[in-house]
Amino acid sequence: METRIGIIGGGILGIAIARVLSTTAGHHVTVLEKEATLASHQTGRNSGVVHAGLYYQPGSLKAQLCAQGMAMTREYCQQHDLPYQELGKLVVALDDSQLGRLADIEQRAIKNQVPSLARLDRDELKEIEPHAAGIAALHSPRTASVDYSAITRRMAEDVIQAGGQILCSTEVTAIQNLGDDCLVSTSDTTHRFDQLIVCAGLQSDVIARMVGASPSPKILPFRGEYWVMSHDSAPMVNGMIYPVPDPRFPFLGVHFTRGVNGDVHVGPNAVPALSREGYSWRSISVKDTVESLRWPGAPSLVKKYWKMGLAEIGSSLAKPLYLKQAQAYLPELSSADLVAKGKAGVRAQAWDKDGSLLDDFAVDRVGPVTLLRNAPSPAATSAMAIAEYVLEHFPISRRR
């Protein structure tokens, strides 16, 4: 007798898990996706970088699964003739004050066994990125660029070919956790599943409340906005140019990324989104905003990051401020080189009741329901490895 498995969410994580399960004997998999197409949110709106694992705390799930996921993503793209370009990444120290932090990242990267990592001086940096500023850098030549939407669509074909089904335009409206199985209601019908796996991204805490899980961590949406460099100026960037992360702040800061189609994006910044799927300042949800402001951790978060927040909002609203951040790493960049706003994304950042932002991947289980509560970058890189991790540590009970 087949075990009926439901998966909520048609991003790369949900489809990666569905792919593994649908190819396992004795399982019937149904994916429920509220949008008309797969990969509509975080998966289809990120920078397309396959991370090599430079920054992550050694021994963390991020560090472990990023390394595994990078290898699995490369192999999958090669098998299915999907674009995979190892463009390389420079993490650039602008001055002496950043050299200590650059050394810290180097030690982390060595512990994480980042492949082919090299420390560069100014001249060596210029050989790779002639137009970049900086006095030193870490070079990760295996950092790559892909199309995560294309990968998701190809894995979805694997699911369907294996007998699974993917239902788009199917929004979950209620879940009844029955202990041994569960009922999942949509606008059209009700599904009974023996096991349910939730990969709902920006809606993950909403679904968690439906199944009776803890309201914490809550999702705090941060929008990342990009500018696209002009066709004529794009050759100033060969691969990827990143800043040295500031440990005082939870996000990396503006950087340069060449995609598989040849476009170069500048960004993202990180501004509070006024709705869970708020891809512009015009997208406002009073309900989402009020929920965030009423969260117990809101006062401490605001107190800690208000200066950074104001600076990010300023650069979002004023192009010259955004340009100034970017010129620190590419001094020749002019306003005319930033020709269009790219597709913005919203990061589903989980935060706790004390105001702390969760850094590592987080998975929870309530009865027959497994919930991915926090899956920030490098979740897309790690998707195939996360799928195997979830199924190993939160195994599916076969139907009796």
JSON list of C-alpha atoms in Angstrom, two decimals, residues 146-258:
[
{"chain": "A", "resi": 146, "resn": "VAL", "atom": "CA", "xyz": [22.94, 28.69, -12.65]},
{"chain": "A", "resi": 147, "resn": "ASP", "atom": "CA", "xyz": [19.26, 29.15, -13.44]},
{"chain": "A", "resi": 148, "resn": "TYR", "atom": "CA", "xyz": [17.46, 27.79, -10.38]},
{"chain": "A", "resi": 149, "resn": "SER", "atom": "CA", "xyz": [14.05, 28.10, -12.02]},
{"chain": "A", "resi": 150, "resn": "ALA", "atom": "CA", "xyz": [15.22, 25.86, -14.88]},
{"chain": "A", "resi": 151, "resn": "ILE", "atom": "CA", "xyz": [16.61, 23.34, -12.39]},
{"chain": "A", "resi": 152, "resn": "THR", "atom": "CA", "xyz": [13.30, 23.33, -10.51]},
{"chain": "A", "resi": 153, "resn": "ARG", "atom": "CA", "xyz": [11.31, 22.79, -13.70]},
{"chain": "A", "resi": 154, "resn": "ARG", "atom": "CA", "xyz": [13.57, 19.91, -14.75]},
{"chain": "A", "resi": 155, "resn": "MET", "atom": "CA", "xyz": [13.27, 18.22, -11.35]},
{"chain": "A", "resi": 156, "resn": "ALA", "atom": "CA", "xyz": [9.49, 18.65, -11.62]},
{"chain": "A", "resi": 157, "resn": "GLU", "atom": "CA", "xyz": [9.63, 16.61, -14.83]},
{"chain": "A", "resi": 158, "resn": "ASP", "atom": "CA", "xyz": [11.38, 13.86, -12.82]},
{"chain": "A", "resi": 159, "resn": "VAL", "atom": "CA", "xyz": [8.55, 13.94, -10.29]},
{"chain": "A", "resi": 160, "resn": "ILE", "atom": "CA", "xyz": [5.85, 13.60, -12.94]},
{"chain": "A", "resi": 161, "resn": "GLN", "atom": "CA", "xyz": [7.71, 10.91, -14.85]},
{"chain": "A", "resi": 162, "resn": "ALA", "atom": "CA", "xyz": [7.96, 8.91, -11.61]},
{"chain": "A", "resi": 163, "resn": "GLY", "atom": "CA", "xyz": [4.19, 9.09, -11.11]},
{"chain": "A", "resi": 164, "resn": "GLY", "atom": "CA", "xyz": [3.94, 12.05, -8.75]},
{"chain": "A", "resi": 165, "resn": "GLN", "atom": "CA", "xyz": [1.60, 14.97, -9.34]},
{"chain": "A", "resi": 166, "resn": "ILE", "atom": "CA", "xyz": [2.14, 18.71, -9.10]},
{"chain": "A", "resi": 167, "resn": "LEU", "atom": "CA", "xyz": [-0.92, 20.90, -8.61]},
{"chain": "A", "resi": 168, "resn": "CYS", "atom": "CA", "xyz": [-0.32, 24.58, -9.31]},
{"chain": "A", "resi": 169, "resn": "SER", "atom": "CA", "xyz": [-2.84, 27.34, -8.57]},
{"chain": "A", "resi": 170, "resn": "THR", "atom": "CA", "xyz": [-3.70, 25.30, -5.48]},
{"chain": "A", "resi": 171, "resn": "GLU", "atom": "CA", "xyz": [-3.55, 27.35, -2.29]},
{"chain": "A", "resi": 172, "resn": "VAL", "atom": "CA", "xyz": [-3.81, 25.61, 1.07]},
{"chain": "A", "resi": 173, "resn": "THR", "atom": "CA", "xyz": [-6.57, 27.14, 3.19]},
{"chain": "A", "resi": 174, "resn": "ALA", "atom": "CA", "xyz": [-6.67, 24.81, 6.22]},
{"chain": "A", "resi": 175, "resn": "ILE", "atom": "CA", "xyz": [-4.92, 21.77, 7.69]},
{"chain": "A", "resi": 176, "resn": "GLN", "atom": "CA", "xyz": [-6.39, 19.32, 10.16]},
{"chain": "A", "resi": 177, "resn": "ASN", "atom": "CA", "xyz": [-3.68, 17.40, 11.99]},
{"chain": "A", "resi": 178, "resn": "LEU", "atom": "CA", "xyz": [-5.23, 14.06, 12.93]},
{"chain": "A", "resi": 179, "resn": "GLY", "atom": "CA", "xyz": [-2.15, 12.59, 14.60]},
{"chain": "A", "resi": 180, "resn": "ASP", "atom": "CA", "xyz": [-1.65, 9.62, 12.29]},
{"chain": "A", "resi": 181, "resn": "ASP", "atom": "CA", "xyz": [-2.46, 11.52, 9.11]},
{"chain": "A", "resi": 182, "resn": "CYS", "atom": "CA", "xyz": [-3.82, 14.91, 8.10]},
{"chain": "A", "resi": 183, "resn": "LEU", "atom": "CA", "xyz": [-6.42, 16.62, 5.96]},
{"chain": "A", "resi": 184, "resn": "VAL", "atom": "CA", "xyz": [-5.25, 19.48, 3.77]},
{"chain": "A", "resi": 185, "resn": "SER", "atom": "CA", "xyz": [-7.97, 21.74, 2.37]},
{"chain": "A", "resi": 186, "resn": "THR", "atom": "CA", "xyz": [-7.63, 23.92, -0.70]},
{"chain": "A", "resi": 187, "resn": "SER", "atom": "CA", "xyz": [-10.17, 26.10, -2.48]},
{"chain": "A", "resi": 188, "resn": "ASP", "atom": "CA", "xyz": [-11.13, 23.14, -4.67]},
{"chain": "A", "resi": 189, "resn": "THR", "atom": "CA", "xyz": [-10.97, 20.01, -2.54]},
{"chain": "A", "resi": 190, "resn": "THR", "atom": "CA", "xyz": [-9.54, 18.28, 0.53]},
{"chain": "A", "resi": 191, "resn": "HIS", "atom": "CA", "xyz": [-6.58, 15.90, 0.38]},
{"chain": "A", "resi": 192, "resn": "ARG", "atom": "CA", "xyz": [-5.80, 13.20, 2.94]},
{"chain": "A", "resi": 193, "resn": "PHE", "atom": "CA", "xyz": [-2.08, 12.56, 3.41]},
{"chain": "A", "resi": 194, "resn": "ASP", "atom": "CA", "xyz": [-0.26, 10.07, 5.60]},
{"chain": "A", "resi": 195, "resn": "GLN", "atom": "CA", "xyz": [2.68, 12.50, 5.79]},
{"chain": "A", "resi": 196, "resn": "LEU", "atom": "CA", "xyz": [2.95, 16.19, 4.99]},
{"chain": "A", "resi": 197, "resn": "ILE", "atom": "CA", "xyz": [6.13, 18.16, 4.31]},
{"chain": "A", "resi": 198, "resn": "VAL", "atom": "CA", "xyz": [5.94, 21.96, 4.37]},
{"chain": "A", "resi": 199, "resn": "CYS", "atom": "CA", "xyz": [8.38, 23.97, 2.24]},
{"chain": "A", "resi": 200, "resn": "ALA", "atom": "CA", "xyz": [6.32, 27.14, 2.16]},
{"chain": "A", "resi": 201, "resn": "GLY", "atom": "CA", "xyz": [9.09, 29.75, 2.33]},
{"chain": "A", "resi": 202, "resn": "LEU", "atom": "CA", "xyz": [7.54, 33.15, 2.99]},
{"chain": "A", "resi": 203, "resn": "GLN", "atom": "CA", "xyz": [4.37, 31.46, 4.24]},
{"chain": "A", "resi": 204, "resn": "SER", "atom": "CA", "xyz": [6.08, 28.80, 6.38]},
{"chain": "A", "resi": 205, "resn": "ASP", "atom": "CA", "xyz": [5.02, 30.25, 9.75]},
{"chain": "A", "resi": 206, "resn": "VAL", "atom": "CA", "xyz": [1.45, 30.68, 8.48]},
{"chain": "A", "resi": 207, "resn": "ILE", "atom": "CA", "xyz": [1.29, 26.98, 7.58]},
{"chain": "A", "resi": 208, "resn": "ALA", "atom": "CA", "xyz": [3.00, 26.09, 10.88]},
{"chain": "A", "resi": 209, "resn": "ARG", "atom": "CA", "xyz": [0.17, 27.76, 12.79]},
{"chain": "A", "resi": 210, "resn": "MET", "atom": "CA", "xyz": [-2.35, 25.77, 10.77]},
{"chain": "A", "resi": 211, "resn": "VAL", "atom": "CA", "xyz": [-0.84, 22.47, 11.96]},
{"chain": "A", "resi": 212, "resn": "GLY", "atom": "CA", "xyz": [-0.52, 23.57, 15.60]},
{"chain": "A", "resi": 213, "resn": "ALA", "atom": "CA", "xyz": [3.24, 24.16, 15.62]},
{"chain": "A", "resi": 214, "resn": "SER", "atom": "CA", "xyz": [4.90, 26.88, 17.67]},
{"chain": "A", "resi": 215, "resn": "PRO", "atom": "CA", "xyz": [4.41, 30.38, 16.25]},
{"chain": "A", "resi": 216, "resn": "SER", "atom": "CA", "xyz": [8.15, 30.90, 16.68]},
{"chain": "A", "resi": 217, "resn": "PRO", "atom": "CA", "xyz": [10.19, 31.36, 14.60]},
{"chain": "A", "resi": 218, "resn": "LYS", "atom": "CA", "xyz": [8.22, 33.93, 12.66]},
{"chain": "A", "resi": 219, "resn": "ILE", "atom": "CA", "xyz": [9.04, 34.97, 9.11]},
{"chain": "A", "resi": 220, "resn": "LEU", "atom": "CA", "xyz": [10.31, 38.52, 8.71]},
{"chain": "A", "resi": 221, "resn": "PRO", "atom": "CA", "xyz": [10.34, 39.41, 4.99]},
{"chain": "A", "resi": 222, "resn": "PHE", "atom": "CA", "xyz": [13.31, 41.39, 3.68]},
{"chain": "A", "resi": 223, "resn": "ARG", "atom": "CA", "xyz": [13.27, 42.62, 0.10]},
{"chain": "A", "resi": 224, "resn": "GLY", "atom": "CA", "xyz": [16.45, 42.54, -1.94]},
{"chain": "A", "resi": 225, "resn": "GLU", "atom": "CA", "xyz": [16.58, 44.96, -4.86]},
{"chain": "A", "resi": 226, "resn": "TYR", "atom": "CA", "xyz": [18.94, 44.77, -7.82]},
{"chain": "A", "resi": 227, "resn": "TRP", "atom": "CA", "xyz": [20.13, 47.08, -10.57]},
{"chain": "A", "resi": 228, "resn": "VAL", "atom": "CA", "xyz": [21.19, 45.66, -13.94]},
{"chain": "A", "resi": 229, "resn": "MET", "atom": "CA", "xyz": [24.35, 46.95, -15.59]},
{"chain": "A", "resi": 230, "resn": "SER", "atom": "CA", "xyz": [24.17, 48.10, -19.19]},
{"chain": "A", "resi": 231, "resn": "HIS", "atom": "CA", "xyz": [25.35, 45.83, -21.98]},
{"chain": "A", "resi": 232, "resn": "ASP", "atom": "CA", "xyz": [28.33, 48.12, -22.61]},
{"chain": "A", "resi": 233, "resn": "SER", "atom": "CA", "xyz": [29.41, 48.29, -18.94]},
{"chain": "A", "resi": 234, "resn": "ALA", "atom": "CA", "xyz": [28.81, 44.62, -18.05]},
{"chain": "A", "resi": 235, "resn": "PRO", "atom": "CA", "xyz": [32.32, 43.57, -19.23]},
{"chain": "A", "resi": 236, "resn": "MET", "atom": "CA", "xyz": [33.74, 45.48, -16.25]},
{"chain": "A", "resi": 237, "resn": "VAL", "atom": "CA", "xyz": [32.76, 42.41, -14.17]},
{"chain": "A", "resi": 238, "resn": "ASN", "atom": "CA", "xyz": [34.09, 38.98, -15.13]},
{"chain": "A", "resi": 239, "resn": "GLY", "atom": "CA", "xyz": [32.49, 36.91, -12.40]},
{"chain": "A", "resi": 240, "resn": "MET", "atom": "CA", "xyz": [31.34, 37.87, -8.93]},
{"chain": "A", "resi": 241, "resn": "ILE", "atom": "CA", "xyz": [32.63, 40.60, -6.61]},
{"chain": "A", "resi": 242, "resn": "TYR", "atom": "CA", "xyz": [31.54, 40.43, -2.97]},
{"chain": "A", "resi": 243, "resn": "PRO", "atom": "CA", "xyz": [32.28, 42.56, 0.11]},
{"chain": "A", "resi": 244, "resn": "VAL", "atom": "CA", "xyz": [33.83, 41.27, 3.30]},
{"chain": "A", "resi": 245, "resn": "PRO", "atom": "CA", "xyz": [30.81, 40.64, 5.55]},
{"chain": "A", "resi": 246, "resn": "ASP", "atom": "CA", "xyz": [30.40, 42.91, 8.55]},
{"chain": "A", "resi": 247, "resn": "PRO", "atom": "CA", "xyz": [29.58, 40.67, 11.57]},
{"chain": "A", "resi": 248, "resn": "ARG", "atom": "CA", "xyz": [27.47, 43.47, 13.06]},
{"chain": "A", "resi": 249, "resn": "PHE", "atom": "CA", "xyz": [24.91, 43.07, 10.27]},
{"chain": "A", "resi": 250, "resn": "PRO", "atom": "CA", "xyz": [22.88, 40.03, 9.16]},
{"chain": "A", "resi": 251, "resn": "PHE", "atom": "CA", "xyz": [23.22, 40.63, 5.40]},
{"chain": "A", "resi": 252, "resn": "LEU", "atom": "CA", "xyz": [26.20, 40.76, 3.04]},
{"chain": "A", "resi": 253, "resn": "GLY", "atom": "CA", "xyz": [25.70, 44.12, 1.38]},
{"chain": "A", "resi": 254, "resn": "VAL", "atom": "CA", "xyz": [25.70, 45.10, -2.29]},
{"chain": "A", "resi": 255, "resn": "HIS", "atom": "CA", "xyz": [27.75, 42.90, -4.62]},
{"chain": "A", "resi": 256, "resn": "PHE", "atom": "CA", "xyz": [28.18, 42.15, -8.33]},
{"chain": "A", "resi": 257, "resn": "THR", "atom": "CA", "xyz": [27.00, 38.91, -9.93]},
{"chain": "A", "resi": 258, "resn": "ARG", "atom": "CA", "xyz": [27.28, 37.80, -13.54]}
]
